[in-house]
Coordinates of C-alpha atoms in Angstrom, one line a residue:
X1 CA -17.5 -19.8 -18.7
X2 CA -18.3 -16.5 -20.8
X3 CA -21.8 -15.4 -20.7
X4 CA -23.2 -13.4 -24.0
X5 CA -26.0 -10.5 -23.9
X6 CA -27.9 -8.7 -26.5
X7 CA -29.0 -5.8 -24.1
X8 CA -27.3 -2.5 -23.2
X9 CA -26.7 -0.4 -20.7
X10 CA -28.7 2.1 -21.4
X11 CA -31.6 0.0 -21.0
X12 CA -31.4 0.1 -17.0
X13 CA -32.8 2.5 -14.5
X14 CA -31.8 2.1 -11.3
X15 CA -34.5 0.6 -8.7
X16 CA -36.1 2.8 -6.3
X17 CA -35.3 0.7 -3.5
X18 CA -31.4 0.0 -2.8
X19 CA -31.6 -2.3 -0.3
X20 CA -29.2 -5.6 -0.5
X21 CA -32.6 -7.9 -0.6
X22 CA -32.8 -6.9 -4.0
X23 CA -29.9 -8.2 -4.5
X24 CA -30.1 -11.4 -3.1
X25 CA -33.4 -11.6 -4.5
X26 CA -32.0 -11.4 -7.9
X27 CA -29.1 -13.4 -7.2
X28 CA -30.4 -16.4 -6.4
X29 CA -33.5 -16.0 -9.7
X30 CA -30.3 -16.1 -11.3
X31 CA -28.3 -19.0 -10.4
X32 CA -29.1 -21.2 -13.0
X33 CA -29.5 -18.8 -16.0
X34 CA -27.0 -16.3 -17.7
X35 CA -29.4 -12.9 -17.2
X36 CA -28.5 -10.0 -19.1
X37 CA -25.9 -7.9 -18.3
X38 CA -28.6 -5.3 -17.9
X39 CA -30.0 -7.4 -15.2
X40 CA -27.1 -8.1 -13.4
X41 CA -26.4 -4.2 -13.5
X42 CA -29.9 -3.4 -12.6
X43 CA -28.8 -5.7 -9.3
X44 CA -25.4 -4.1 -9.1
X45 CA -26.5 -0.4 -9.4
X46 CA -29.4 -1.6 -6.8
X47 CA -27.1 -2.0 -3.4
X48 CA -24.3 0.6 -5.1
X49 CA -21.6 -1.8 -5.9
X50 CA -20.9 0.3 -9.3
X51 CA -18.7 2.9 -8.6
X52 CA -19.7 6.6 -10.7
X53 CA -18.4 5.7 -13.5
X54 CA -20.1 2.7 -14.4
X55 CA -23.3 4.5 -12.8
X56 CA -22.7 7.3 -15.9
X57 CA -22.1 3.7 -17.9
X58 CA -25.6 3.3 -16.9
X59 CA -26.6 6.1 -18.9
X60 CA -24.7 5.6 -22.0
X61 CA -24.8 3.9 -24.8
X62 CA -22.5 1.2 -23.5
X63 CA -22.1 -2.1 -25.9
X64 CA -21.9 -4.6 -22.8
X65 CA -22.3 -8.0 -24.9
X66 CA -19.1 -6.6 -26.8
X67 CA -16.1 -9.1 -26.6
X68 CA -13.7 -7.0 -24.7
X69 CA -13.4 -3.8 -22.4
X70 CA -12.0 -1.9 -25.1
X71 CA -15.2 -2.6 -27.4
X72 CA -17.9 -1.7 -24.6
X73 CA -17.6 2.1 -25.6
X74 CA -16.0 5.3 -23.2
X75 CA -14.0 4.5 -20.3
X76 CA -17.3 4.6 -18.0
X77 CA -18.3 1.5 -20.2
X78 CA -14.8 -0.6 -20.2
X79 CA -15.3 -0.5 -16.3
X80 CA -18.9 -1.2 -16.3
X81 CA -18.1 -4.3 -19.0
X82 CA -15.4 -5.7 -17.0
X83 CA -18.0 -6.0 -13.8
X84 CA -20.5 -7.8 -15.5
X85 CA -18.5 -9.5 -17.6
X86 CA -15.5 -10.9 -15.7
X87 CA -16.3 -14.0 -13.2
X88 CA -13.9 -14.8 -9.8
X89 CA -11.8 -17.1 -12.1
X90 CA -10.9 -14.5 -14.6
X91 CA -8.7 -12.5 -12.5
X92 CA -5.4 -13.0 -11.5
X93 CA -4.4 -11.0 -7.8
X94 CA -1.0 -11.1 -6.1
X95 CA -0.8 -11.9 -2.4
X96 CA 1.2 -12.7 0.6
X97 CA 2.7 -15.7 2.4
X98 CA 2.0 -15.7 6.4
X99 CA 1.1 -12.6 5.9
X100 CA 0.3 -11.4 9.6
X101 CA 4.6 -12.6 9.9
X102 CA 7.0 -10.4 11.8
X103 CA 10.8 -10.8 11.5
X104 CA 12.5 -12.9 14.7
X105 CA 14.6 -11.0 16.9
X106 CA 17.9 -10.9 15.6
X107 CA 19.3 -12.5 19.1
X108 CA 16.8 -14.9 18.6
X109 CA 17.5 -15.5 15.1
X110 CA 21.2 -15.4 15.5
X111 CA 20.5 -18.6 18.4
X112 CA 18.2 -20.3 15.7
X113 CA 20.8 -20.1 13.0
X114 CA 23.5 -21.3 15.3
X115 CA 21.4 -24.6 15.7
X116 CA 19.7 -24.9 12.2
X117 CA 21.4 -22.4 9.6
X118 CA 18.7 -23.6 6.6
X119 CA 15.9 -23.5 8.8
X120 CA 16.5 -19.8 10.3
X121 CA 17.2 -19.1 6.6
X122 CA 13.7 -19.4 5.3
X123 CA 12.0 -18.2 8.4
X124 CA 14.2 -14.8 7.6
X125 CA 10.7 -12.9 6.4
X126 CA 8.4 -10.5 7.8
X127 CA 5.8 -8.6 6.3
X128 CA 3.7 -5.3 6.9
X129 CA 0.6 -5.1 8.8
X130 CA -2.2 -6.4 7.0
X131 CA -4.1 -2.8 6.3
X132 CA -0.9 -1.6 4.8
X133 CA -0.6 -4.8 2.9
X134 CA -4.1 -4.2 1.4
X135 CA -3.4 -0.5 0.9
X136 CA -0.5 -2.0 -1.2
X137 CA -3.1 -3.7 -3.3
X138 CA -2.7 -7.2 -1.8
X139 CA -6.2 -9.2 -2.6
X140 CA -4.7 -12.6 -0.7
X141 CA -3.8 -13.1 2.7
X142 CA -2.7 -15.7 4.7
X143 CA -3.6 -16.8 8.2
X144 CA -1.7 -19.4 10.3
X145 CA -4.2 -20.5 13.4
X146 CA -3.6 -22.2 16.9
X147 CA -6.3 -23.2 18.9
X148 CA -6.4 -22.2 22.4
X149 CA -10.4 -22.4 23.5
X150 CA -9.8 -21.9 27.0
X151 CA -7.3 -18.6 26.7
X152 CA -3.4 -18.5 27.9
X153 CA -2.3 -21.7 26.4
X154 CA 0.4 -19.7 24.3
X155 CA 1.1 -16.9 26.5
X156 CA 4.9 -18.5 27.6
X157 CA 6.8 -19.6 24.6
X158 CA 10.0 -21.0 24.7
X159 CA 11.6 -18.6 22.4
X160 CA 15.3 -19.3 20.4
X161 CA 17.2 -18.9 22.8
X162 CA 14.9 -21.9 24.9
X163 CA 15.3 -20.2 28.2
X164 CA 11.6 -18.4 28.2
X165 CA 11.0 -14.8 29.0
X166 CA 10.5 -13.2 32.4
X167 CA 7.4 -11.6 31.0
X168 CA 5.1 -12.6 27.8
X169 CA 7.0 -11.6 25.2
X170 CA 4.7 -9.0 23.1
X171 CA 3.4 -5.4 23.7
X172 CA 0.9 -5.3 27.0
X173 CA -2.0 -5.2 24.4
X174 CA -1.5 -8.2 22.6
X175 CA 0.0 -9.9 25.8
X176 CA -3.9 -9.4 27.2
X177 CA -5.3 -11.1 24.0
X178 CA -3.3 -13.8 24.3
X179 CA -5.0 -14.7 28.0
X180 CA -8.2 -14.9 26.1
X181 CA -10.1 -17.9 24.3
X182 CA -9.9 -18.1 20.8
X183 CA -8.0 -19.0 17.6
X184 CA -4.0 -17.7 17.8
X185 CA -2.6 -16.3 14.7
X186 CA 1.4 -17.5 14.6
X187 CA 4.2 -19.5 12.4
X188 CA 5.6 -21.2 14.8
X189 CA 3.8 -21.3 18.5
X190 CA 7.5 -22.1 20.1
X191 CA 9.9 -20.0 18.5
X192 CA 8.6 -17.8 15.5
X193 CA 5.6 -16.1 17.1
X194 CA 5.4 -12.8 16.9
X195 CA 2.3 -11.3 14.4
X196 CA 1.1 -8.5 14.0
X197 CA -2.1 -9.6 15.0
X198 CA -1.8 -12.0 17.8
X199 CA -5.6 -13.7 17.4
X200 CA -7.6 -14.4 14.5
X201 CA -10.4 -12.5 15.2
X202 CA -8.2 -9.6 15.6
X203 CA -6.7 -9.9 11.7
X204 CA -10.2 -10.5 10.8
X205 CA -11.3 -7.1 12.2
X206 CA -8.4 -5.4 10.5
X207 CA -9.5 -6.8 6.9
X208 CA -13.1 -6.1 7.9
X209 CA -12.4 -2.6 8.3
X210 CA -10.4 -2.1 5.5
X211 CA -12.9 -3.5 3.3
X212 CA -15.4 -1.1 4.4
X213 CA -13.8 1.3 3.9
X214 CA -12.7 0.5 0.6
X215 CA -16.3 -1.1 -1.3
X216 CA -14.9 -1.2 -4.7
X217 CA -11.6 -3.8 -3.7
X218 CA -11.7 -6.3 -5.9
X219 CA -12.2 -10.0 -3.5
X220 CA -9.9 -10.6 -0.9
X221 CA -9.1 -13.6 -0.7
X222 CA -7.8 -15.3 2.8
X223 CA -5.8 -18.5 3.4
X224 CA -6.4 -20.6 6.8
X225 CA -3.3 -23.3 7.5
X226 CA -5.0 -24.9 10.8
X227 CA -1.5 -25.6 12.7
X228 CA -1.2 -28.3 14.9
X229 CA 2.3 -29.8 14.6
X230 CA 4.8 -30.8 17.0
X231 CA 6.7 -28.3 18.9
X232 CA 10.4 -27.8 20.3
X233 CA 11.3 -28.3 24.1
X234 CA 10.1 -26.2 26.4
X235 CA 6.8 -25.5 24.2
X236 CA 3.3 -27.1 25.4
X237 CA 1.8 -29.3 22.9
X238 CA -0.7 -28.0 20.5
X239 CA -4.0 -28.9 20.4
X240 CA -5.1 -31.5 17.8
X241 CA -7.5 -29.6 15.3
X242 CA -11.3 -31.5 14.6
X243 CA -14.8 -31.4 13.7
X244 CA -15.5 -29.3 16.9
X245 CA -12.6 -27.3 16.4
X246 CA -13.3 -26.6 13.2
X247 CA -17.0 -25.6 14.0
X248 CA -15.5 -22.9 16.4
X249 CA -13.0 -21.4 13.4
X250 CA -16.1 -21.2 11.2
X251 CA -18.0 -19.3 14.2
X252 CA -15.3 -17.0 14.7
X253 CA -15.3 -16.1 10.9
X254 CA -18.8 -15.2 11.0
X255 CA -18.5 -13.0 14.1
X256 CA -16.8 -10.7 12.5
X257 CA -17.9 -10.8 9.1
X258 CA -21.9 -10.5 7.9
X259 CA -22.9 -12.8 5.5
X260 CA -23.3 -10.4 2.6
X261 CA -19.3 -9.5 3.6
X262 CA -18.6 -13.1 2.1
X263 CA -18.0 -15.4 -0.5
X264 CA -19.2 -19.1 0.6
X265 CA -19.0 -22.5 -0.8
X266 CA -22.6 -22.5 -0.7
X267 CA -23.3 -19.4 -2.2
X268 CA -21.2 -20.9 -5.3
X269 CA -22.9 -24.4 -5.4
X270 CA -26.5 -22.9 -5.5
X271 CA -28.6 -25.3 -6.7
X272 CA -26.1 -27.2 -8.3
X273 CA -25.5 -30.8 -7.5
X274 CA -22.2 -29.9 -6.0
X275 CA -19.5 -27.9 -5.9
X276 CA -17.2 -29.1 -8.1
X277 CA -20.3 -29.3 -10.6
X278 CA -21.2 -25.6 -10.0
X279 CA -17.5 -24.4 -10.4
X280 CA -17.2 -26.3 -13.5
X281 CA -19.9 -24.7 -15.2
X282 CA -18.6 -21.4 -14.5
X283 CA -21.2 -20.4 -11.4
X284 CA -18.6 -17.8 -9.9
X285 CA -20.2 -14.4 -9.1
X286 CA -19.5 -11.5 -11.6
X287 CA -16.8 -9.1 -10.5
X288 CA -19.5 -6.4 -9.8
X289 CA -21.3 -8.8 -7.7
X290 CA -17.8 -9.9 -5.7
X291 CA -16.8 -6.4 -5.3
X292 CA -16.2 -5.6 -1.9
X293 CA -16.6 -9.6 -0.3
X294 CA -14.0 -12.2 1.2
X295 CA -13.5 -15.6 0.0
X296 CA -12.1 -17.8 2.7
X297 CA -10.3 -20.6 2.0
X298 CA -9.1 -23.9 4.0
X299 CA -5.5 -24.8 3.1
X300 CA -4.6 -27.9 4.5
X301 CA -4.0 -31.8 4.6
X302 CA -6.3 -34.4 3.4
X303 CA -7.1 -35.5 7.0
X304 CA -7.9 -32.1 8.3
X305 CA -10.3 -31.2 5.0
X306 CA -11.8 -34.5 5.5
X307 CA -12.9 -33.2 9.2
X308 CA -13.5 -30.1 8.1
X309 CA -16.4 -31.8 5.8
X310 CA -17.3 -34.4 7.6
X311 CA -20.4 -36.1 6.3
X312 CA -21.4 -33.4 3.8
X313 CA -21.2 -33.9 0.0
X314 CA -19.2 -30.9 -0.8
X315 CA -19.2 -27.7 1.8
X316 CA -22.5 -27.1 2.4
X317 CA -23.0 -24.7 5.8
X318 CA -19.1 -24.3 6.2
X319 CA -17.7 -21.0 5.8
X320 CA -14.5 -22.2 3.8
X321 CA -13.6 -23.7 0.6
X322 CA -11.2 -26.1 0.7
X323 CA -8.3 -27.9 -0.7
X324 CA -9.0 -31.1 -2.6
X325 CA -8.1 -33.0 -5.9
X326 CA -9.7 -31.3 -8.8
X327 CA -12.5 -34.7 -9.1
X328 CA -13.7 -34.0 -5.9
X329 CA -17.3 -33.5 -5.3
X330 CA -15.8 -30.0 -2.8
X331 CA -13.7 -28.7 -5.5
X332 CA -14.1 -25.2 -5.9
X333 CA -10.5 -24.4 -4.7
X334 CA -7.2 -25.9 -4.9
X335 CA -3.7 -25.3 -3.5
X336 CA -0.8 -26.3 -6.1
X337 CA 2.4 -24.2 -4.5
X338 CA 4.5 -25.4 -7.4
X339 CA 4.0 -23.7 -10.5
X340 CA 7.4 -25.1 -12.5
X341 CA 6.6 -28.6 -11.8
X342 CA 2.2 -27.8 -11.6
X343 CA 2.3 -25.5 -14.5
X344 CA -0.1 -27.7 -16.3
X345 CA -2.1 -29.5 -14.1
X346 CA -2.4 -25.2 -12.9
X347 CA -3.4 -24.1 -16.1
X348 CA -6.1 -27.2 -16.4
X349 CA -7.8 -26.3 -13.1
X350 CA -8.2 -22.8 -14.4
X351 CA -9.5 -23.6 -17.7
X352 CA -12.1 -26.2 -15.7
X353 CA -12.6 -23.3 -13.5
X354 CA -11.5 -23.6 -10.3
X355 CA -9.7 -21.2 -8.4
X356 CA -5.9 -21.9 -7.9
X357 CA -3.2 -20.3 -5.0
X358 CA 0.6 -21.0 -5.9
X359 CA 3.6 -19.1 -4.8
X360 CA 5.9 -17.0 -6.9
X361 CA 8.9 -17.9 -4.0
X362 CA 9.5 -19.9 -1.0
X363 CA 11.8 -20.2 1.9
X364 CA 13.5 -16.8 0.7
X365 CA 15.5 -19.0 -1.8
X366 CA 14.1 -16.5 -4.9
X367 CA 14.9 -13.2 -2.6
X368 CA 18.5 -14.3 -2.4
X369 CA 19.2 -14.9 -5.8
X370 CA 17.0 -12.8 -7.7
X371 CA 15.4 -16.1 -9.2
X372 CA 12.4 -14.9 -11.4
X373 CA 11.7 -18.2 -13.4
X374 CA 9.3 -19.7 -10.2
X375 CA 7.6 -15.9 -10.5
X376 CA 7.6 -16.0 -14.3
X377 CA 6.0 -19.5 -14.4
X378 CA 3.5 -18.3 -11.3
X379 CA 2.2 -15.7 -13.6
X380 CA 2.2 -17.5 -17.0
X381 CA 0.3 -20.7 -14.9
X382 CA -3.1 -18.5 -14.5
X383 CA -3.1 -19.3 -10.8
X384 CA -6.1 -16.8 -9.8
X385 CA -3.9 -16.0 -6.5
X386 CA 0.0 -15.6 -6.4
X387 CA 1.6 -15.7 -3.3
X388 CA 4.7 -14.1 -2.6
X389 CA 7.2 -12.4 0.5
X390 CA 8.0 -10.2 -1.8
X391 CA 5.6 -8.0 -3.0
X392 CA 8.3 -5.3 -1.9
X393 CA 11.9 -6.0 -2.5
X394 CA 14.1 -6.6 0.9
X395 CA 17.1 -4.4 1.0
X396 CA 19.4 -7.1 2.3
X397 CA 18.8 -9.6 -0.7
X398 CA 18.3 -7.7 -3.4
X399 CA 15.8 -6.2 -6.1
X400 CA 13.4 -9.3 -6.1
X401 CA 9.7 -8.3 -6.0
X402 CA 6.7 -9.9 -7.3
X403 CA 4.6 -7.3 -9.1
X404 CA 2.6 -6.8 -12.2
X405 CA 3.5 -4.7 -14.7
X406 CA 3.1 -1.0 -14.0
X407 CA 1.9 -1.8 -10.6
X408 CA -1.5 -3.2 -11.3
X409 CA -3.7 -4.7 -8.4
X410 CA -5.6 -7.2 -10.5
X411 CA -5.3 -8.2 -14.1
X412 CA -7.4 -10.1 -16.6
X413 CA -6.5 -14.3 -16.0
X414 CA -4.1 -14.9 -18.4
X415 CA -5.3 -18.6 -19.2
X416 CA -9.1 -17.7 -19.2
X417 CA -9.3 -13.8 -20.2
X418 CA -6.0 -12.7 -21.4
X419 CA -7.2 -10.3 -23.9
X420 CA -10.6 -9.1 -22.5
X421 CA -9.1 -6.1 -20.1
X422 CA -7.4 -4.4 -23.0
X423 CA -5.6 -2.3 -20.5
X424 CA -8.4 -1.1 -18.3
X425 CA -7.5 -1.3 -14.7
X426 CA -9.7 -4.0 -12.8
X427 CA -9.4 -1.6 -9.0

């Protein structure tokens, strides 16, 4: 929802003290009221989330409660107008699909396709490491986990050709991760393992460290698929995810990342009743306020979400959102992968104001025929995140790519903000 101010920016003066209590301070004084921009900037400017710019937009005579970017005033102003006026939902990011993915070995490959030519097929995908992915200007990422508490479990796959290998089958470093306890980042644990960051608090690291170094990204966010399906011969048997389980992925996210570094259901909910209430009336943070932060969100079946709450009303204490139906009290995010035959039921969550993943492509079938309509209809749907393996074309398909137009990272939500960017960059 749109907020409205009567105050402007030249109003603030920064606060002596630039601590992130200040922010937090303010943050939650606000939950339940629509401050003025001034004191939302006043927060912003406090822990330096505004970049120069919008710290010269500080000083200016910036019209902030102006309807659009290209009303606020100079260029220092658009920027500063599109932080405190933009929400989470009014963006629209691009992102990947297993995006830690590295291509099979063609040997291996070759012996897949040999027994299952349109299953090979879609697993024929591989992707960048996840720093170059973000360098690309990728704000979503996805994360396929294995549980393995005790260290080892995965260290002997039975690879394509089902005949093992004499030694694990990754460089010596990521070999000596895999001995260790904790979460497994892979597609498929048997045959299609090979990441480019075997464990999950590995990825995590590499996106916690990009972020830092970057402050002004705009949210990242990441995808969790919990995988515990049933494996090929030869393989062990995965581990069956649950509450406990699930307690354990939380930890792991918050070992790597503080809490100021995220984006939690709780933070959202406030003192709403519950989630789905608080998303609905539009309590996302500002951009500014999101600037720099990771959303985490748990993409999965009904059974496994229903663990993954338990007994709580929404979220409360978990580090995830999660995918529900849009009337659930825990809606805050939802996963709808089809946006042809979703594009309204997509564009109805937005407008409600949840956040939305779909995918511009799927099982390569787009790549191959440079097939733009699912891309088209990803875009047009409002979809806050749009997946793709494609963000680059591949060589061997063709010129498919999912980008925006002139290359842009982020864009103003075309179902809830399509006309409130006016052309000014959002990163």
């Amino acid at each position: 929802m749109p907020h409205t101010n009567n105050m402007r920016a030249q109003t603030l003066s920064p606060p002596a003290d630039i601590g992130g209590e200040i922010f937090a301070t303010f943050f939650r004084s606000a939950r339940h009221s629509r401050r003025s921009v001034a004191g939302f900037s006043g927060a912003l400017l406090a822990i330096g989330t505004l970049s120069s710019p919008c710290l010269a937009a500080a000083k200016t005579d910036c019209n902030l409660s102006a309807t659009s970017a290209a009303q606020a005033g100079d260029s220092a102003c658009s920027r500063a107008w599109i932080d405190a006026n933009l929400r989470l939902d009014d963006i629209q990011v691009i992102g990947t699909h297993n995006s830690y993915k590295q291509r099979m070995p063609p040997e291996e490959f070759t012996a897949h396709h040999a027994l299952d030519a349109h299953g090979a097929d879609t697993l024929d995908y591989g992707h960048r490491p996840l720093d170059e992915q973000l360098d690309a200007g990728m704000r979503e990422l996805e994360l396929d986990v294995w549980d393995d508490p005790q260290g080892g479990r995965w260290l002997h796959p039975p690879g394509a050709l089902r005949q093992g290998f004499s030694s694990p089958p990754w460089p010596p470093a990521q070999a000596e991760q895999m001995t260790k306890p904790g979460f497994k980042v892979m597609h498929l644990a048997d045959i299609d393992f090979r990441s480019t960051c075997m464990t999950f608090a590995a990825c995590l690291s590499i996106i916690r460290d990009w972020s830092t170094a970057h402050p002004r990204h705009a949210p990242i966010t990441i995808l969790i698929n919990a995988k515990d399906g049933k494996l090929g011969p030869g393989s062990v048997a995965a581990l069956k995810f649950d509450e406990a389980a699930f307690d354990r992925l939380d930890a792991e996210i918050r070992s790597v990342f503080q809490p100021a570094q995220l984006i939690t259901p709780g933070d959202i909910q406030g003192k709403f009743p519950t989630l789905r209430d608080a998303a609905r009336a539009g309590h996302w943070p500002t951009l500014g306020q999101a600037r720099g932060r990771i959303l985490f969100a748990l993409d999965e079946s009904d059974d496994k979400i229903a663990l993954y709450r338990g007994a709580r009303k929404s979220l409360e204490g978990r580090a995830m959102f999660a995918t529900v139906k849009e009337d659930s009290p825990a809606a805050g995010y939802i996963t709808l992968n089809d946006p042809i035959a979703d594009q309204g039921r997509i564009r109805t969550a937005v407008s409600a104001g949840l956040l939305v993943r779909t995918r511009a492509d799927a099982d390569t079938f787009e790549a191959r025929r440079n097939d733009t309509a699912r891309r088209e209809a990803a875009f047009a749907s409002g979809a806050q995140f749009v997946s793709t393996d494609y963000f680059e074309p591949d060589p061997r398909f063709g010129p498919y790519r999912v980008r925006f137009d002139g290359g842009a990272i982020a864009r103003c939500n075309p179902v809830r903000a399509a006309a409130k960017c006016a052309g000014v960059p959002i990163e």
